[in-house]
PDB file of C-alpha atoms in Angstrom:
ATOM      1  CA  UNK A 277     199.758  57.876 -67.752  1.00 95.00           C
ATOM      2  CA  UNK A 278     202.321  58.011 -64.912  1.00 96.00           C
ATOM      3  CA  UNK A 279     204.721  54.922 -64.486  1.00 96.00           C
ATOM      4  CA  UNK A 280     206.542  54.405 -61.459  1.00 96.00           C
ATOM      5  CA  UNK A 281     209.295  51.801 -61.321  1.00 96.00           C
ATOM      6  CA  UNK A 282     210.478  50.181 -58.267  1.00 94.00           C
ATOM      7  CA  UNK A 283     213.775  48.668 -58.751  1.00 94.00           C
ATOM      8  CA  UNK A 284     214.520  44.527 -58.236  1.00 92.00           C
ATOM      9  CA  UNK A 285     217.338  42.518 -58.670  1.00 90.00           C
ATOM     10  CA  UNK A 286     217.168  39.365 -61.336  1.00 83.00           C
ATOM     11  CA  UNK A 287     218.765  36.542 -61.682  1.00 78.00           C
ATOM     12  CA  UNK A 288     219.169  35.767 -64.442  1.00 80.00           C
ATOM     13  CA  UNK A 289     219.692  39.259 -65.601  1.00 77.00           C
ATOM     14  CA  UNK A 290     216.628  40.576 -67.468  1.00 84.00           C
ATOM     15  CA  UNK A 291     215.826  43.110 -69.404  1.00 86.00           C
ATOM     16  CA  UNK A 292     212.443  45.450 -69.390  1.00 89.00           C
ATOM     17  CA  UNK A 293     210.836  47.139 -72.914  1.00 90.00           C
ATOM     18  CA  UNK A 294     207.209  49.156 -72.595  1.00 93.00           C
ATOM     19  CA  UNK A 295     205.320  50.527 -75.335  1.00 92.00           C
ATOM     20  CA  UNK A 296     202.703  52.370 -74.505  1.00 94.00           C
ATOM     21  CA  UNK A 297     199.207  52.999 -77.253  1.00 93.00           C
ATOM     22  CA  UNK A 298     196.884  54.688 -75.764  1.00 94.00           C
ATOM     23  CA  UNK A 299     195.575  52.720 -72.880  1.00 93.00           C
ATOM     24  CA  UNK A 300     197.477  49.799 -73.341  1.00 94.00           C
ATOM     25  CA  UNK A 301     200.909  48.764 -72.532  1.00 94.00           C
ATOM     26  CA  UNK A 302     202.917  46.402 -74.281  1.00 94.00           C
ATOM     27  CA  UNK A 303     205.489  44.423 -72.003  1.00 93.00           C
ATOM     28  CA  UNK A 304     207.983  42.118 -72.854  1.00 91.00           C
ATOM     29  CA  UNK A 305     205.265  41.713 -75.809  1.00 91.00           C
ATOM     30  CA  UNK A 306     202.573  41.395 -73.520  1.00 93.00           C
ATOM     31  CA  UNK A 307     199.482  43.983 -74.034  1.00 95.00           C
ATOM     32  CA  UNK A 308     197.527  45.028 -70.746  1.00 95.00           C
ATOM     33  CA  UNK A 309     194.894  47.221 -72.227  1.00 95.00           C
ATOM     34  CA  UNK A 310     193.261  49.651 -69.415  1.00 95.00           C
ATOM     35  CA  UNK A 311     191.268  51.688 -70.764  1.00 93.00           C
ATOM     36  CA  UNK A 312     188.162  49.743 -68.765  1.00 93.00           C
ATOM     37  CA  UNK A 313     189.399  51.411 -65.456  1.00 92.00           C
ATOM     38  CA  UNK A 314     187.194  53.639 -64.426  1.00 89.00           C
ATOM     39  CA  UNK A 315     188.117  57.271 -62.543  1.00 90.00           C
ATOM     40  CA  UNK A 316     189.014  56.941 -59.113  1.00 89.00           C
ATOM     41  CA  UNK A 317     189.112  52.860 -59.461  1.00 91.00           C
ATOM     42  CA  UNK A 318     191.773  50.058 -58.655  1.00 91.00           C
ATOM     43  CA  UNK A 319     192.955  47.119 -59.903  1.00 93.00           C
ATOM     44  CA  UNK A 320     194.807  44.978 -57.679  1.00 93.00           C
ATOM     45  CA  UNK A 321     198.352  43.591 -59.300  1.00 94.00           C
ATOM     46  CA  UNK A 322     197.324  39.841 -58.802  1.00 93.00           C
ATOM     47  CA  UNK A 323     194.176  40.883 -61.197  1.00 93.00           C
ATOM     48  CA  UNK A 324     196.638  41.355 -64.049  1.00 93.00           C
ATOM     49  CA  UNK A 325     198.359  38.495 -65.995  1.00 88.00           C
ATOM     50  CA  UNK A 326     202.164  39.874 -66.161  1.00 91.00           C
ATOM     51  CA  UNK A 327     204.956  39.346 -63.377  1.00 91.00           C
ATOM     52  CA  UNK A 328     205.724  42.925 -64.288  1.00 94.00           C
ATOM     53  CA  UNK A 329     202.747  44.409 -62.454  1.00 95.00           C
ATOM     54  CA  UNK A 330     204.445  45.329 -58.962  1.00 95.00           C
ATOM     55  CA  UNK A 331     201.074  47.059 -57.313  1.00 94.00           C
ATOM     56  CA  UNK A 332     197.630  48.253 -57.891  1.00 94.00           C
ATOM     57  CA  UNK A 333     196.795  49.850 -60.937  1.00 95.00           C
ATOM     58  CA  UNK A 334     194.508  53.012 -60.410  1.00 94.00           C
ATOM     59  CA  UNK A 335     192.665  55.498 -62.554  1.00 93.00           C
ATOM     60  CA  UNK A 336     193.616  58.838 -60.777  1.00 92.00           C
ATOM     61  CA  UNK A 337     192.017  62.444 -62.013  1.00 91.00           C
ATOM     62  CA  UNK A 338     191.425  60.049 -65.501  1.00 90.00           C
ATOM     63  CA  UNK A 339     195.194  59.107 -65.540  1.00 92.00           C
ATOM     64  CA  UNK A 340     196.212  56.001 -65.511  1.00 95.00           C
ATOM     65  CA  UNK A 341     199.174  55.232 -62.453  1.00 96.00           C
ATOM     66  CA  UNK A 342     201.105  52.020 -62.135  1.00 96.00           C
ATOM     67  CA  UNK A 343     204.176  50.386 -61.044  1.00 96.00           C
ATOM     68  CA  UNK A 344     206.496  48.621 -62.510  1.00 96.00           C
ATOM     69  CA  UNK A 345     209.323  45.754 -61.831  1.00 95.00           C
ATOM     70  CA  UNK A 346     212.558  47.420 -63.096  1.00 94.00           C
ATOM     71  CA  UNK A 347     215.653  45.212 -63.729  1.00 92.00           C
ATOM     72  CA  UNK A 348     218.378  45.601 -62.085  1.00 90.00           C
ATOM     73  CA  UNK A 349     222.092  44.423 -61.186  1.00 86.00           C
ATOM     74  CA  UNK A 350     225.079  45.239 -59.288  1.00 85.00           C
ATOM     75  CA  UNK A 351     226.329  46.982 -62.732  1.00 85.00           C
ATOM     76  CA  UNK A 352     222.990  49.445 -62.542  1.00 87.00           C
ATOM     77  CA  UNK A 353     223.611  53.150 -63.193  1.00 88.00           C
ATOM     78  CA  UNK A 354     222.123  55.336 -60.313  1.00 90.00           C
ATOM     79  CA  UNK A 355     219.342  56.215 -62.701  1.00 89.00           C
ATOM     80  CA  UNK A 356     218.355  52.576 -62.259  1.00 89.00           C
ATOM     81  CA  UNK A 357     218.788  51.898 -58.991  1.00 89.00           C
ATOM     82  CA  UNK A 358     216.698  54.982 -58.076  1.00 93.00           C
ATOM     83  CA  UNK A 359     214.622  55.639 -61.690  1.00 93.00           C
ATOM     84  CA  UNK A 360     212.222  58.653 -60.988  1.00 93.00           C
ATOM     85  CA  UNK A 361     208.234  58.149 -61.964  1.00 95.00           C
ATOM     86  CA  UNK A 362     207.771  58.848 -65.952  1.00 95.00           C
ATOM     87  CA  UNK A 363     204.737  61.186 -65.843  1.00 95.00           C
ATOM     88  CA  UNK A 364     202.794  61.889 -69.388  1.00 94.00           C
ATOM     89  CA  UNK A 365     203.969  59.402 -71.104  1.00 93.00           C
ATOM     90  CA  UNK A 366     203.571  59.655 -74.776  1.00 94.00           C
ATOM     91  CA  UNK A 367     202.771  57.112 -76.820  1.00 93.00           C
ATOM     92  CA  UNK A 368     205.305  54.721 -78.379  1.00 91.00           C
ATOM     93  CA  UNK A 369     209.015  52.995 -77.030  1.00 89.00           C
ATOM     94  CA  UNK A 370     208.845  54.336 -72.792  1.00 92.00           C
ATOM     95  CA  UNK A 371     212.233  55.666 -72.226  1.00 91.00           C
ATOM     96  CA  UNK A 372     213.877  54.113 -69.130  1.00 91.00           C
ATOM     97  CA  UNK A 373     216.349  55.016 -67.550  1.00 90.00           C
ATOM     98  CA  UNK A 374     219.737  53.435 -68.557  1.00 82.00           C
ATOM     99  CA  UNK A 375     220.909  51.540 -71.950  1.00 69.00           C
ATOM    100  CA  UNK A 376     218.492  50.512 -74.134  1.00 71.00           C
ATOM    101  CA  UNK A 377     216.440  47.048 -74.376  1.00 66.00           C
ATOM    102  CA  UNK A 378     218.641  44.880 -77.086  1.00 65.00           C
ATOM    103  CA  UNK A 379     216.616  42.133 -77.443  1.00 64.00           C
ATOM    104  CA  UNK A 380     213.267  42.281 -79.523  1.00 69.00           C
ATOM    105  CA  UNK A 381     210.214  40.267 -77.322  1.00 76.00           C
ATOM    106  CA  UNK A 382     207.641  38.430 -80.050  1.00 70.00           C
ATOM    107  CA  UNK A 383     204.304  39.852 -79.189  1.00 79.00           C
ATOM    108  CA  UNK A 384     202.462  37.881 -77.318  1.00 82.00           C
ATOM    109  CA  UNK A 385     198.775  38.877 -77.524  1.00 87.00           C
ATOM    110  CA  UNK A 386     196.792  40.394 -74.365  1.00 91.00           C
ATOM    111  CA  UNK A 387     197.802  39.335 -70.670  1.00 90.00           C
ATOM    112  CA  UNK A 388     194.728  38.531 -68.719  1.00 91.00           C
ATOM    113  CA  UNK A 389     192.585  40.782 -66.576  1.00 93.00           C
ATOM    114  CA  UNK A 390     190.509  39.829 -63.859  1.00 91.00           C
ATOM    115  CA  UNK A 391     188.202  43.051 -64.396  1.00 91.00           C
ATOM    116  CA  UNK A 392     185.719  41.365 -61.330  1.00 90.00           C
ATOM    117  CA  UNK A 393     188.881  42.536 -59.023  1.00 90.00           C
ATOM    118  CA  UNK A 394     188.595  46.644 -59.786  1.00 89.00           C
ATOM    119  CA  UNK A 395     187.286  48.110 -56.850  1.00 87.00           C
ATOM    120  CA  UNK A 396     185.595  51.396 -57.755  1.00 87.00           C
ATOM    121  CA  UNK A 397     185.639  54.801 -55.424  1.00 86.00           C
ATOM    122  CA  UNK A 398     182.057  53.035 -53.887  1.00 86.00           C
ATOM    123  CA  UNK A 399     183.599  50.027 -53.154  1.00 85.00           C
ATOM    124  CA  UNK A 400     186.627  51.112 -51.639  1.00 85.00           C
ATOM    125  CA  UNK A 401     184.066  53.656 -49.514  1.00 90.00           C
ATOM    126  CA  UNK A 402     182.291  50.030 -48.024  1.00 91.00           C
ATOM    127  CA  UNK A 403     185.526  48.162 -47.625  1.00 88.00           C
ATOM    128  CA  UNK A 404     186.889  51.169 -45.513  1.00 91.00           C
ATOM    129  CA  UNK A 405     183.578  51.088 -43.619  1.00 94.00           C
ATOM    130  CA  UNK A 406     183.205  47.277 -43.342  1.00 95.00           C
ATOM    131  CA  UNK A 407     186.622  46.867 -41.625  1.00 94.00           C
ATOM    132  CA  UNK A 408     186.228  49.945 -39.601  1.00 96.00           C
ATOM    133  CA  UNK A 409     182.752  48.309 -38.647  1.00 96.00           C
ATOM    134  CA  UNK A 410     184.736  44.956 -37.674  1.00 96.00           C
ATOM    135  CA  UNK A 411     187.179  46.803 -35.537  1.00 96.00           C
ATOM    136  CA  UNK A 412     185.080  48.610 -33.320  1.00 96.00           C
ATOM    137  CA  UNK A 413     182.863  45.533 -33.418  1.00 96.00           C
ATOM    138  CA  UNK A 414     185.568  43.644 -31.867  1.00 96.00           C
ATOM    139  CA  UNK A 415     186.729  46.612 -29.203  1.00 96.00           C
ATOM    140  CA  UNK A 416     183.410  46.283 -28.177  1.00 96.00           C
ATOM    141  CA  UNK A 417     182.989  42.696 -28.374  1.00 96.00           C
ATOM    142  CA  UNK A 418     186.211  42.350 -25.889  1.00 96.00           C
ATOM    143  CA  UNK A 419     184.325  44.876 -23.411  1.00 96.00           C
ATOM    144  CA  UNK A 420     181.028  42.983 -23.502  1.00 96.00           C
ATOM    145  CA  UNK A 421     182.170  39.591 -22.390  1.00 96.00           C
ATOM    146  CA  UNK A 422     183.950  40.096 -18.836  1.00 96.00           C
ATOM    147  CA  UNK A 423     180.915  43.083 -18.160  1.00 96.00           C
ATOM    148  CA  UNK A 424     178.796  40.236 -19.261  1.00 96.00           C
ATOM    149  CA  UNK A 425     180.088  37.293 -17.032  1.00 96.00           C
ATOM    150  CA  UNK A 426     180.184  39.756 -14.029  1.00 96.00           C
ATOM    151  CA  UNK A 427     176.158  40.251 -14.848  1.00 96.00           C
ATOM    152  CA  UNK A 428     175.225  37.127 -15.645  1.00 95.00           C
ATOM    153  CA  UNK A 429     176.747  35.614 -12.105  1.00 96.00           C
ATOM    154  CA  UNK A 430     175.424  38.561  -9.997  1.00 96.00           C
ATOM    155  CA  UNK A 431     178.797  39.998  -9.524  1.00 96.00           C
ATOM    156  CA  UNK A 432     178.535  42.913 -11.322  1.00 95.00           C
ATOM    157  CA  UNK A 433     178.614  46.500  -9.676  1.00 96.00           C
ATOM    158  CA  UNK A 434     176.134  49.274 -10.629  1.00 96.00           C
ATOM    159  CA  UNK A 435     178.606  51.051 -12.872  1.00 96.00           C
ATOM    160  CA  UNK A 436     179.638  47.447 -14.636  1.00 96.00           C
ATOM    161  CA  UNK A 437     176.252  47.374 -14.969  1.00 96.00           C
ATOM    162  CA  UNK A 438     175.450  50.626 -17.036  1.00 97.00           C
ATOM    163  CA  UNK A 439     178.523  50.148 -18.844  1.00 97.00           C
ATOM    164  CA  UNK A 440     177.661  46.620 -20.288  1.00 97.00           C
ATOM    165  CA  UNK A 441     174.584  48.520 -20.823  1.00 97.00           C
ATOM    166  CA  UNK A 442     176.052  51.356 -23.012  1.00 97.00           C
ATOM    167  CA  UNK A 443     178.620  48.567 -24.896  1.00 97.00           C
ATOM    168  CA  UNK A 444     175.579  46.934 -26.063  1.00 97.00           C
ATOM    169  CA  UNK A 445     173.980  49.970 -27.416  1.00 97.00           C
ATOM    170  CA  UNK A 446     177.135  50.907 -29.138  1.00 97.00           C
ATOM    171  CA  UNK A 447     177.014  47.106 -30.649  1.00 97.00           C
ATOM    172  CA  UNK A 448     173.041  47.573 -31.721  1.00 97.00           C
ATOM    173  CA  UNK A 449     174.175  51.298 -33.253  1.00 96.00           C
ATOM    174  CA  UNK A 450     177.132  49.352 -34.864  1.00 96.00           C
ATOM    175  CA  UNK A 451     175.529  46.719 -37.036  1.00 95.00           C
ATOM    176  CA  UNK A 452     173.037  49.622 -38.139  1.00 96.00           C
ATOM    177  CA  UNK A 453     175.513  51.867 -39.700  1.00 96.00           C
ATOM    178  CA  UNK A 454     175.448  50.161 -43.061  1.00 95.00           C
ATOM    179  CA  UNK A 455     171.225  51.022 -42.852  1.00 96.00           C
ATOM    180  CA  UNK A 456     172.067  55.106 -42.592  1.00 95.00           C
ATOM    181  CA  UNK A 457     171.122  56.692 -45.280  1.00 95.00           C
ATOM    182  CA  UNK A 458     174.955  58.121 -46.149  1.00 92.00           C
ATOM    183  CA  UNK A 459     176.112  54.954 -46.276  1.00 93.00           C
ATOM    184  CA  UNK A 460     178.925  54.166 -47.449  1.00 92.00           C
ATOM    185  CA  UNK A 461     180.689  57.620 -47.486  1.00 90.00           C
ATOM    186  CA  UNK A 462     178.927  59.777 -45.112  1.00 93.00           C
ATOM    187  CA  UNK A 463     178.662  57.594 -42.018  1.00 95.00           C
ATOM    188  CA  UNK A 464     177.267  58.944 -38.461  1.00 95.00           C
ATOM    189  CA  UNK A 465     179.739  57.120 -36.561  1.00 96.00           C
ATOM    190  CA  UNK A 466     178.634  55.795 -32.913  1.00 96.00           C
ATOM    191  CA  UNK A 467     180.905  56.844 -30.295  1.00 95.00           C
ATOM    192  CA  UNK A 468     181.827  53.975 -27.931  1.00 95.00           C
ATOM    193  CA  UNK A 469     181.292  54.184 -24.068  1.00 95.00           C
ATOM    194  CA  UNK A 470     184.050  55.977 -22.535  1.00 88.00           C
TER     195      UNK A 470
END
């Protein structure tokens, strides 16, 4: 497991204690229990219940990486205003950087995971392919029109001509990338009219 910690300012002051078991980590007395993240997945932050969750949580070469909230104040030590990523963590009390937790946080049972969230290496693939669909979709969309107008009220030159021609083919070749047999990580990509 590899925690990073980015550093924020609370007021009140507050104070941060992890144990990790395993696959789960306890904070503040709240248990986030990962061990249904598959390789290569994410988990967005807002799919976990706990405030200390300050980005995605992915599975990495089977290794758990997340980031953390980390207290601080104008009184922080260097080591906590720039606290380096703990990498192989062993189970038991994390060691962060600076003084010690003093107060003892009641356990508070399991935080809440919104599993439907976790994107898996496939469905990161599509999302990547989706909105690079949409983009191109919309350079060519902004092409079309004024080709379009000039065509549609006999104004349009030859060239204008061919070219609303070759926009639209890139469109039709567009909205069939998702049929290609590669889909969604080994795409044939159309190349739009120069």
């Amino acid at each position: 497991m590899i925690i990073k910690l980015t550093p924020q300012e609370m007021y009140p002051p507050q104070q941060l204690a992890v144990w990790k078991n395993g696959e789960q980590l306890n904070i503040n007395g709240l248990t986030i229990d990962l061990a249904n993240l598959v390789d290569g997945a994410s988990l967005p932050a807002n799919a976990i219940g706990s405030a200390w969750v300050a980005g995605p949580i992915q599975r990495v070469g089977g290794q758990v990486v997340l980031t953390l909230f980390f207290p601080n104040s104008p009184e922080s030590t260097e080591a906590e205003r720039f606290p380096r990523d703990l990498v192989d963590v062993p189970d038991g009390r994390v060691a962060l950087p600076g003084k010690a937790v003093e107060e003892h946080f009641p356990t508070l049972g399991f935080a809440q995971i919104d599993w439907s969230l976790m994107q898996t290496p496939a469905q990161q693939a599509e999302a990547l392919a989706l909105t690079t669909i949409a983009q191109l979709r919309r350079e060519a969309d902004q092409a079309v029109a004024p080709l379009a107008d000039a065509v549609a009220l006999g104004m349009a030159s030859e060239a204008e001509a061919k070219k609303l021609t070759d926009w639209q083919r890139f469109r039709v070749l567009l909205n069939r990338v998702p049929e290609q047999a590669g889909w969604p990580t080994d795409i044939d990509w159309p190349v739009p009219p120069a």
